[in-house]
XYZ file of C-alpha atoms in Angstrom:
574
model
C 143.218 41.527 -46.968
C 143.100 44.337 -49.516
C 142.163 47.825 -48.435
C 142.300 50.934 -50.603
C 144.415 53.870 -49.406
C 142.381 57.092 -49.285
C 143.983 58.617 -46.201
C 146.318 60.768 -48.304
C 143.295 62.665 -49.644
C 142.660 64.187 -46.178
C 146.028 65.453 -44.888
C 146.582 66.325 -41.239
C 146.041 69.901 -40.077
C 149.604 70.068 -38.798
C 152.183 68.483 -41.075
C 155.908 68.513 -41.723
C 155.298 70.565 -44.891
C 153.196 73.188 -43.125
C 155.937 73.735 -40.545
C 158.504 74.661 -43.192
C 159.396 78.320 -43.839
C 157.355 79.825 -46.673
C 160.241 79.795 -49.155
C 160.943 76.121 -48.540
C 157.248 75.203 -48.701
C 156.968 76.895 -52.062
C 160.063 75.093 -53.306
C 158.609 71.752 -52.162
C 155.314 72.426 -53.956
C 157.142 73.230 -57.208
C 159.496 70.241 -56.987
C 159.287 66.814 -58.605
C 157.652 65.492 -55.409
C 154.480 67.517 -55.950
C 154.308 66.485 -59.608
C 154.881 62.840 -58.652
C 152.005 62.982 -56.186
C 149.548 64.622 -58.597
C 150.520 62.985 -61.865
C 151.555 59.489 -60.741
C 150.700 58.557 -57.165
C 147.136 59.912 -57.202
C 146.381 58.196 -60.513
C 147.279 54.656 -59.361
C 144.301 52.312 -59.568
C 144.784 50.210 -56.430
C 141.793 47.980 -57.212
C 143.803 46.373 -60.030
C 146.155 44.912 -57.383
C 143.418 43.469 -55.156
C 143.989 39.985 -56.589
C 147.388 39.858 -54.893
C 145.789 39.693 -51.457
C 143.600 37.263 -49.552
C 139.840 37.781 -49.520
C 139.611 36.498 -45.950
C 139.279 38.889 -43.045
C 142.878 39.552 -42.000
C 145.403 42.289 -41.397
C 145.064 45.061 -44.036
C 147.794 45.490 -46.622
C 150.391 48.230 -46.715
C 148.947 50.783 -49.209
C 149.446 49.542 -52.767
C 149.951 53.039 -54.179
C 152.814 53.550 -51.714
C 154.511 50.289 -52.742
C 154.057 51.036 -56.458
C 155.336 54.584 -55.894
C 158.421 53.236 -54.122
C 159.159 50.923 -57.058
C 159.072 53.921 -59.415
C 161.295 55.993 -57.106
C 163.819 53.169 -56.752
C 164.229 52.923 -60.518
C 164.031 56.661 -61.179
C 166.840 57.497 -58.760
C 168.840 54.278 -59.059
C 168.591 53.596 -55.317
C 169.386 50.313 -53.642
C 166.650 48.886 -51.428
C 168.437 50.187 -48.347
C 168.728 53.681 -49.819
C 165.079 53.526 -50.871
C 163.951 52.597 -47.363
C 166.078 55.312 -45.731
C 164.665 57.947 -48.069
C 161.157 56.687 -47.373
C 161.716 57.033 -43.632
C 163.538 60.377 -43.508
C 163.286 62.237 -46.850
C 160.506 64.851 -46.720
C 160.264 65.088 -50.519
C 159.792 61.331 -50.854
C 157.119 61.283 -48.156
C 155.366 64.285 -49.720
C 155.397 62.471 -53.064
C 153.739 59.445 -51.420
C 151.013 61.440 -49.688
C 152.401 61.337 -46.138
C 152.351 64.483 -43.981
C 154.402 63.362 -40.992
C 157.630 61.398 -40.834
C 156.141 58.820 -38.482
C 153.166 57.882 -40.679
C 152.957 54.718 -42.757
C 155.726 52.756 -41.053
C 156.421 49.250 -42.390
C 159.358 46.855 -42.593
C 161.373 46.687 -45.791
C 160.561 42.983 -46.213
C 156.998 44.072 -47.052
C 158.400 45.452 -50.304
C 160.064 42.098 -51.018
C 156.789 40.247 -50.425
C 155.014 42.674 -52.769
C 157.522 41.978 -55.546
C 157.142 38.252 -54.971
C 153.360 38.540 -55.346
C 153.759 40.567 -58.538
C 156.144 37.990 -59.972
C 153.908 35.062 -59.068
C 150.861 36.803 -60.543
C 152.790 37.487 -63.756
C 153.926 33.857 -63.979
C 150.400 32.526 -63.433
C 148.388 34.953 -65.569
C 150.995 36.534 -67.876
C 149.981 39.988 -66.629
C 152.517 42.481 -65.312
C 150.456 44.659 -62.980
C 153.156 47.343 -62.847
C 153.126 47.604 -66.636
C 149.339 47.765 -66.558
C 149.451 50.553 -63.957
C 152.071 52.520 -65.941
C 149.948 52.397 -69.086
C 146.776 53.403 -67.222
C 148.565 56.346 -65.580
C 150.241 57.426 -68.829
C 146.931 57.340 -70.696
C 145.444 59.608 -68.029
C 148.421 61.980 -68.307
C 148.063 62.080 -72.092
C 144.397 62.961 -71.788
C 144.987 65.596 -69.117
C 147.862 67.269 -70.966
C 146.197 66.916 -74.380
C 149.210 65.149 -75.866
C 148.758 64.107 -79.496
C 149.612 60.443 -80.019
C 149.164 60.104 -83.795
C 152.932 60.141 -84.361
C 155.212 58.084 -82.140
C 158.850 57.022 -82.281
C 160.621 53.927 -81.052
C 164.159 52.904 -80.178
C 165.895 50.017 -78.406
C 168.962 49.806 -76.202
C 171.070 47.067 -74.653
C 170.825 46.608 -70.888
C 172.475 44.117 -68.555
C 171.144 42.430 -65.447
C 173.246 41.902 -62.339
C 175.276 38.995 -63.713
C 178.946 38.068 -63.854
C 180.486 37.620 -67.292
C 181.735 34.035 -67.311
C 183.506 31.806 -69.833
C 182.063 28.486 -71.027
C 184.336 26.544 -68.714
C 183.441 28.677 -65.706
C 179.710 28.268 -66.387
C 180.049 24.497 -66.597
C 182.007 24.291 -63.334
C 179.481 26.568 -61.618
C 176.644 24.392 -62.911
C 178.279 21.277 -61.466
C 178.815 22.969 -58.111
C 175.145 24.020 -57.939
C 174.043 20.424 -58.552
C 176.404 19.099 -55.866
C 174.752 21.401 -53.315
C 171.273 19.932 -53.833
C 172.341 16.283 -53.416
C 171.414 14.247 -50.377
C 174.231 13.362 -47.984
C 174.304 9.786 -49.218
C 174.539 10.880 -52.866
C 177.277 13.387 -52.031
C 179.343 10.644 -50.406
C 178.713 8.223 -53.268
C 179.645 10.720 -55.993
C 182.349 12.596 -54.109
C 185.139 11.359 -56.368
C 183.418 12.583 -59.539
C 182.706 16.040 -58.077
C 186.092 16.425 -56.341
C 188.021 18.175 -59.183
C 185.309 20.841 -59.495
C 184.296 21.541 -55.888
C 187.679 22.146 -54.250
C 187.560 25.842 -55.106
C 185.305 28.418 -56.740
C 184.531 28.241 -60.458
C 186.543 31.422 -60.994
C 189.646 29.985 -59.348
C 189.289 26.758 -61.338
C 189.286 28.550 -64.685
C 192.035 30.969 -63.623
C 194.521 28.091 -63.414
C 193.691 26.826 -66.944
C 195.976 28.530 -69.470
C 195.919 28.288 -73.271
C 193.338 27.195 -75.843
C 194.494 23.567 -75.909
C 194.259 23.274 -72.133
C 190.800 24.827 -72.166
C 189.600 22.352 -74.812
C 190.994 19.436 -72.789
C 189.221 20.620 -69.632
C 185.995 21.121 -71.590
C 186.241 17.540 -72.832
C 186.808 16.179 -69.320
C 184.017 18.156 -67.715
C 181.694 17.177 -70.548
C 182.299 13.509 -69.807
C 181.750 14.101 -66.090
C 178.502 15.983 -66.674
C 177.214 13.332 -69.085
C 177.839 10.565 -66.543
C 176.302 12.529 -63.677
C 173.185 13.417 -65.662
C 172.468 9.741 -66.305
C 173.111 8.930 -62.661
C 171.008 11.714 -61.117
C 168.074 12.020 -63.544
C 165.726 9.581 -61.741
C 165.800 11.505 -58.451
C 166.650 15.095 -59.403
C 165.079 15.740 -62.827
C 162.572 18.205 -61.329
C 165.232 20.317 -59.582
C 166.173 23.660 -61.146
C 169.924 23.120 -60.682
C 169.715 19.778 -62.511
C 167.701 21.311 -65.364
C 170.248 24.126 -65.708
C 173.066 21.572 -65.944
C 171.110 19.671 -68.609
C 170.709 22.867 -70.592
C 174.415 23.693 -70.265
C 175.342 20.253 -71.543
C 172.961 20.428 -74.507
C 174.199 23.889 -75.518
C 177.925 23.170 -75.183
C 178.395 19.528 -76.273
C 177.541 17.138 -79.068
C 177.355 13.369 -78.651
C 179.723 11.652 -81.084
C 179.466 7.864 -80.877
C 177.982 8.211 -77.362
C 180.903 10.387 -76.280
C 180.448 14.123 -75.455
C 182.562 16.479 -77.570
C 182.745 20.268 -77.021
C 181.041 22.371 -79.669
C 183.059 25.002 -81.499
C 182.428 28.542 -80.272
C 180.830 29.413 -83.617
C 178.320 26.569 -83.229
C 176.863 27.915 -79.983
C 173.713 29.998 -80.448
C 173.160 33.494 -79.063
C 170.362 32.104 -76.894
C 172.706 29.917 -74.879
C 172.826 30.312 -71.109
C 175.002 33.272 -70.044
C 174.909 33.060 -66.215
C 173.409 30.328 -64.065
C 171.505 32.962 -62.068
C 169.629 34.553 -64.993
C 168.167 31.974 -67.331
C 166.606 34.479 -69.758
C 169.689 36.633 -70.491
C 171.197 36.095 -73.952
C 174.245 37.078 -75.987
C 174.390 39.530 -78.876
C 177.040 41.163 -81.025
C 176.073 44.604 -82.310
C 178.668 46.342 -84.429
C 181.996 45.715 -82.700
C 180.481 45.430 -79.218
C 179.374 42.290 -77.384
C 176.446 42.288 -74.950
C 175.018 39.861 -72.421
C 171.562 40.497 -71.031
C 168.434 42.110 -72.427
C 167.115 44.704 -74.832
C 164.805 47.502 -73.672
C 162.455 49.009 -76.250
C 161.020 52.498 -75.738
C 158.040 54.160 -77.443
C 157.122 57.823 -77.006
C 155.014 60.488 -78.681
C 156.755 62.739 -81.224
C 154.108 64.985 -82.801
C 155.865 68.349 -83.464
C 152.713 70.159 -82.307
C 153.060 68.750 -78.786
C 154.501 70.980 -76.083
C 155.492 67.870 -74.141
C 156.311 64.324 -75.266
C 155.591 61.318 -73.034
C 156.822 57.735 -72.995
C 153.856 55.517 -73.847
C 155.326 52.018 -73.625
C 158.406 50.095 -72.501
C 159.309 46.525 -73.419
C 162.050 44.170 -72.296
C 163.149 41.032 -74.141
C 166.182 38.803 -74.426
C 168.728 40.784 -76.390
C 168.726 38.455 -79.402
C 165.134 39.456 -80.239
C 164.935 41.519 -83.422
C 163.652 45.100 -83.307
C 160.980 44.336 -85.916
C 159.553 41.692 -83.586
C 159.408 44.208 -80.722
C 157.507 46.641 -82.956
C 155.078 43.911 -83.989
C 154.433 42.986 -80.339
C 153.921 46.614 -79.246
C 151.560 47.756 -82.015
C 148.303 46.067 -80.887
C 148.596 47.581 -77.404
C 149.568 51.026 -78.722
C 146.740 50.967 -81.268
C 144.226 50.065 -78.559
C 145.385 52.791 -76.157
C 146.320 55.603 -78.544
C 145.452 56.842 -82.020
C 148.906 56.105 -83.435
C 148.995 56.363 -87.226
C 152.710 56.868 -87.915
C 155.720 55.214 -86.288
C 159.212 56.689 -86.714
C 162.167 54.344 -86.167
C 165.689 53.549 -87.309
C 166.585 50.891 -89.871
C 166.345 47.936 -87.492
C 162.549 47.889 -87.282
C 161.786 46.889 -90.853
C 161.018 43.241 -91.495
C 158.367 40.662 -92.227
C 157.035 40.592 -88.632
C 156.607 44.363 -88.427
C 155.230 44.641 -91.993
C 152.357 42.294 -91.135
C 151.594 44.064 -87.854
C 151.749 47.512 -89.464
C 149.360 46.409 -92.207
C 146.915 44.967 -89.657
C 147.030 48.086 -87.459
C 146.988 50.434 -90.487
C 150.062 52.273 -89.203
C 152.701 53.684 -91.542
C 156.395 53.230 -90.732
C 159.005 55.909 -91.389
C 162.586 54.684 -91.069
C 165.556 57.017 -90.958
C 167.673 54.274 -92.523
C 167.052 50.982 -94.323
C 168.800 47.681 -93.733
C 170.893 46.226 -96.510
C 172.877 47.604 -99.407
C 171.915 51.026 -100.760
C 170.496 51.005 -104.309
C 172.731 51.951 -107.225
C 172.166 55.675 -107.830
C 172.646 55.131 -111.588
C 169.721 52.704 -111.746
C 166.046 52.925 -110.905
C 164.922 50.965 -107.872
C 161.540 49.512 -106.948
C 161.218 52.342 -104.418
C 161.143 54.782 -107.366
C 157.851 53.207 -108.438
C 154.511 54.016 -106.816
C 152.910 50.852 -105.433
C 149.251 50.519 -104.449
C 148.178 47.786 -102.034
C 144.793 46.093 -101.630
C 143.078 45.664 -98.227
C 144.899 42.342 -97.727
C 148.250 44.124 -98.061
C 149.100 42.667 -101.480
C 150.367 44.978 -104.263
C 147.589 45.619 -106.778
C 148.866 48.448 -109.031
C 152.211 49.989 -109.848
C 153.058 53.328 -111.456
C 156.480 53.855 -113.009
C 158.452 57.137 -112.700
C 157.068 58.159 -116.094
C 153.450 57.769 -114.874
C 152.571 54.519 -116.682
C 150.161 52.607 -114.397
C 149.564 48.872 -114.795
C 147.969 46.150 -112.631
C 150.121 43.783 -110.583
C 149.639 40.068 -111.103
C 150.782 37.013 -109.219
C 153.706 35.311 -110.947
C 153.366 31.858 -112.502
C 155.084 30.254 -109.519
C 152.635 31.959 -107.080
C 155.588 33.112 -104.982
C 156.074 36.658 -106.281
C 154.439 39.415 -108.321
C 154.921 40.771 -111.811
C 153.812 43.930 -113.617
C 153.717 44.111 -117.435
C 154.404 47.504 -119.024
C 153.411 48.561 -122.556
C 156.493 48.100 -124.802
C 155.528 51.036 -127.024
C 155.548 53.408 -124.050
C 158.709 51.886 -122.596
C 160.645 52.183 -125.874
C 160.062 55.942 -125.901
C 160.927 56.327 -122.201
C 164.138 58.294 -121.446
C 164.729 56.074 -118.377
C 164.505 52.705 -120.161
C 168.261 52.001 -119.753
C 168.029 52.547 -115.988
C 164.705 50.761 -115.479
C 164.554 47.342 -113.757
C 161.569 46.412 -115.976
C 162.992 44.649 -119.012
C 161.392 42.873 -122.031
C 161.129 39.087 -122.023
C 162.470 36.749 -124.663
C 159.044 35.711 -125.929
C 156.915 38.529 -124.554
C 157.821 42.025 -125.752
C 156.201 43.654 -122.731
C 158.565 45.007 -120.104
C 158.305 42.899 -116.935
C 158.926 44.058 -113.379
C 159.317 41.142 -110.939
C 159.324 41.542 -107.145
C 158.311 39.734 -103.969
C 156.009 40.833 -101.162
C 159.013 41.496 -98.918
C 160.692 43.582 -101.630
C 157.499 45.585 -102.131
C 157.254 46.396 -98.430
C 160.950 47.240 -98.246
C 160.554 49.563 -101.238
C 157.687 51.366 -99.512
C 159.794 51.802 -96.373
C 162.711 53.104 -98.422
C 160.449 55.558 -100.223
C 159.002 56.943 -96.979
C 162.493 57.162 -95.475
C 163.690 59.164 -98.470
C 160.749 61.559 -98.217
C 161.355 61.970 -94.477
C 165.037 62.763 -95.100
C 164.121 65.391 -97.677
C 161.906 67.128 -95.100
C 165.097 67.835 -93.106
C 163.215 67.243 -89.878
C 164.393 64.091 -88.135
C 161.655 63.194 -85.673
C 163.489 60.078 -84.480
C 166.745 61.594 -83.218
C 165.308 62.974 -79.958
C 164.425 59.456 -78.792
C 168.144 58.922 -78.105
C 167.807 61.411 -75.258
C 164.860 59.458 -73.878
C 166.874 56.239 -73.995
C 169.629 57.955 -72.032
C 167.098 59.182 -69.455
C 165.810 55.648 -69.065
C 169.298 54.185 -68.463
C 170.839 57.119 -66.587
C 170.044 55.839 -63.051
C 171.950 52.623 -63.802
C 175.742 53.005 -64.275
C 176.978 51.471 -67.536
C 173.426 50.304 -68.287
C 173.652 47.508 -65.702
C 170.650 46.983 -63.458
C 170.950 45.707 -59.859
C 168.431 42.887 -60.490
C 168.209 39.615 -62.420
C 165.549 38.011 -64.552
C 163.348 39.410 -67.289
C 160.447 40.237 -64.969
C 162.485 42.286 -62.506
C 164.382 44.021 -65.309
C 161.038 44.900 -66.920
C 159.697 46.326 -63.657
C 162.746 48.555 -63.244
C 162.500 49.849 -66.799
C 158.825 50.646 -66.227
C 159.677 52.538 -63.030
C 162.405 54.510 -64.775
C 160.015 55.406 -67.621
C 157.400 56.566 -65.103
C 159.918 58.866 -63.399
C 161.097 60.182 -66.771
C 157.514 61.210 -67.552
C 157.131 62.817 -64.118
C 160.291 64.877 -64.613
C 159.106 66.004 -68.047
C 155.748 67.071 -66.668
C 157.477 68.920 -63.818
C 159.673 70.858 -66.276
C 156.658 71.571 -68.468
C 154.714 72.808 -65.446
C 157.574 75.040 -64.330
C 157.790 76.561 -67.814
C 154.044 77.241 -67.800
C 154.265 78.943 -64.409
C 157.156 81.062 -65.586
C 155.233 82.074 -68.712
C 152.187 82.941 -66.618
C 154.256 85.090 -64.301
C 155.677 86.946 -67.299
C 152.164 87.614 -68.644
C 150.946 88.889 -65.286
C 153.981 91.140 -64.909
C 153.341 92.663 -68.329
C 149.770 93.456 -67.315
C 150.940 95.025 -64.021
C 148.992 92.474 -61.993
C 151.477 91.272 -59.397
C 150.448 88.417 -57.125
C 149.716 89.675 -53.631
C 149.119 86.267 -52.064
C 149.683 82.615 -52.785
C 145.946 81.971 -53.116
C 145.498 84.514 -55.929
C 148.593 83.182 -57.670
C 147.196 79.671 -57.776
C 143.762 80.954 -58.766
C 145.291 82.601 -61.844
C 147.204 79.437 -62.630
C 144.076 77.304 -62.415
C 142.290 79.598 -64.857
C 145.240 79.624 -67.261
C 145.879 75.880 -67.219
C 142.213 74.797 -67.279
C 142.324 73.002 -63.970
C 145.076 70.399 -64.419
C 147.703 72.339 -62.475
C 145.782 72.443 -59.161
C 148.009 71.683 -56.198
C 146.947 69.337 -53.425
C 143.881 71.160 -52.061
C 144.273 70.356 -48.388
C 147.934 71.313 -48.295
C 147.263 74.594 -50.075
C 144.667 75.599 -47.523
C 147.037 74.824 -44.677
C 149.876 76.831 -46.157
C 147.666 79.756 -47.023
C 146.114 80.083 -43.579
């Protein structure tokens, strides 16, 4: 049964914090724990999680805001579940951050946290709603409003992350898949098929592959195991087709073998797609080569504010996808949500975010894209490029007018094949143009007008290149600082490897890490404001004589958003 947690709003008269020496109390109030409580914990809308619990009269739930807060702390500090639980039980800062005054309050078993995650996962699978993501966005929107953060300009970047999987070869994956199927068989089926499984179940999959040396030997073993899997799939399909282990083995066979005259033959490595199964324990992880590096797992995409007028920048959205998803697709998926929640008008990214998917989404959302680099070959500097022309687009996003570098403006027409566009320039003007030798618009054989042909994709790419060039000339790279944010997001996880598996759990941990990154930024911003206020008061010879007057001055200076927890302040000041 769901019950909202409001107990933290009325702290006890005698608490662990109030018993601390004054210096330590003050340090606690200025630490991340106080900021976490005010800016994250107190903003959690528990009602949104009510659907996870029974409506029948039963034992009340462990406070939802505590469980959500623990998920954020786990990701933000990179703790294991055991470390998280120990800090919850004995760490005064953690308990202060979660609204508890005494070490003995709010006791629950760690399995409660596991049940909560299971409910979140089941809810996400049934309704395609990640409640943690929803809570993060609701809290961030409130922080943006409170801190008056401008959201018109935002930047985006992606990074490779790995789940808790073992890097395995094709042969090892196939052996592991066979072993998993053998475990789910009935005793009678195990006895009947023991001979077929015997070569692959005597030892672990790792030990099996360790003894296979050389490319020819590997290919021979792949052929044999392919034949074994093919036979077993036909044999077991009637009784085990609905079992996960059987379905995984079917997928492994389809991705690694072709049937040639009803005989399985191993595919060449080059013929296997990046979306093929990487580990048998994480069905959504994929493979990607980026530069000279090879990755298995996921891609995390980060969006944050970047208006130069802001005193603080906040992360507004995190996304997780299989790592073979293109950046332009991630931008297209994020834009509707960002447009609904913020007043984003300009997005600053690197070269990977340009493409047909993002062009359509940007046009629909009426958001301009500034890229610090453009995919593909750079234009010849000795020739004019389409990006040197000024294109005008109609409300449907189609080019309607074009102006050349010498200010000749002509309408854009659809080409005769209806697949591209063409602009016809006056030959008399073009003949007198000093740039005619460099211009891509050239006269036709029958029509003396100078024709400029281009496609919709080329027009959009030209616009992106033009904006990128203008941004570079400003000598103010708004995108570069997002690299620091990406590092902050991955810092709690050594080598960018998370201690969980599956897209949903990876997403939840990235959301928690983003939430803690925002909390730390707000805490640093708050500390800087306090320091500035102290400097102003010192200049005016108005030293603080008591803690109450100090906080009163702060409240006036910061227009109310810096108020500490009222009940705790009254206890400490008494």
